[in-house]
């Protein structure tokens, strides 16, 4: 369920004004300690954007884990989230 490998070197690139606004917002939140919710339709790059925020921020030297949580019961999901929450790093919840 967990993907504990280092994030791939995928980068978001482009010149569209919409993407520039998204990347500007990503740079701003990357410098903070806030939790970020990225929403959008499947295939739009939510996880790639989450990894870009991770890469740009001070946590990039720590671990980054992706957790596929679609179809998990609430209690199972809670237990899975509590395990990595005890370790500093970044947790990306995916569908």
XYZ file of C-alpha atoms in Angstrom:
95
model
C 0.000 0.000 0.000
C 2.824 2.407 0.742
C 5.206 3.606 -1.909
C 8.312 4.568 0.049
C 10.633 5.060 -2.907
C 12.095 8.473 -3.566
C 9.780 10.518 -5.754
C 10.437 10.254 -9.470
C 12.124 13.159 -11.182
C 8.888 14.179 -12.913
C 8.520 17.918 -13.139
C 5.596 20.066 -14.121
C 6.521 22.226 -17.068
C 4.521 24.432 -19.371
C 3.724 27.990 -20.299
C -0.072 28.103 -19.995
C -1.222 30.908 -17.668
C -3.284 28.430 -15.617
C -0.268 26.194 -15.008
C 1.881 29.187 -14.123
C -0.691 30.177 -11.454
C -0.732 26.624 -10.072
C 3.066 26.466 -9.926
C 3.211 29.886 -8.268
C 0.774 28.692 -5.594
C 2.805 25.474 -5.216
C 5.966 27.470 -4.536
C 4.162 29.570 -1.923
C 2.729 26.625 0.023
C 5.947 24.604 -0.303
C 7.675 27.116 1.936
C 5.106 26.632 4.725
C 4.141 23.902 7.170
C 0.478 23.795 6.094
C -1.392 20.721 4.929
C -2.457 20.972 1.294
C -5.539 19.502 -0.382
C -5.183 19.108 -4.139
C -8.430 18.282 -5.903
C -9.214 17.620 -9.529
C -10.306 14.977 -11.938
C -8.364 11.775 -12.460
C -5.364 12.107 -14.734
C -4.860 15.832 -14.139
C -1.561 15.477 -12.279
C -2.596 15.836 -8.642
C 0.094 13.468 -7.396
C 2.722 15.042 -9.645
C 1.798 18.455 -8.210
C 1.984 17.064 -4.659
C 5.462 15.714 -5.354
C 6.481 19.064 -6.858
C 5.385 20.837 -3.656
C 7.383 18.263 -1.691
C 10.442 18.783 -3.932
C 10.294 22.568 -3.560
C 9.892 22.569 0.215
C 12.137 22.092 3.213
C 10.865 18.525 3.696
C 12.434 17.342 0.430
C 15.384 15.841 2.286
C 13.008 13.579 4.231
C 10.914 10.621 3.121
C 7.876 10.972 0.881
C 5.230 8.242 0.963
C 2.191 7.797 -1.242
C -0.754 5.890 0.226
C -3.440 4.536 -2.102
C -6.576 4.778 0.004
C -9.451 4.189 -2.427
C -11.788 1.526 -1.131
C -10.306 1.403 2.358
C -12.636 1.381 5.320
C -12.373 4.468 7.521
C -10.806 2.610 10.446
C -8.239 0.870 8.226
C -7.325 4.186 6.641
C -6.957 5.806 10.058
C -4.557 3.073 11.221
C -2.498 3.358 8.038
C -2.234 7.133 8.373
C -1.231 6.952 12.035
C 1.754 4.705 11.251
C 3.629 7.142 8.956
C 2.412 10.157 10.935
C 4.790 9.116 13.706
C 7.731 9.582 11.317
C 8.709 13.017 9.982
C 8.184 13.347 6.275
C 5.488 13.806 3.667
C 2.411 11.643 3.179
C 0.495 11.826 -0.096
C -2.996 10.273 -0.023
C -4.111 9.066 -3.445
C -7.248 7.482 -4.820
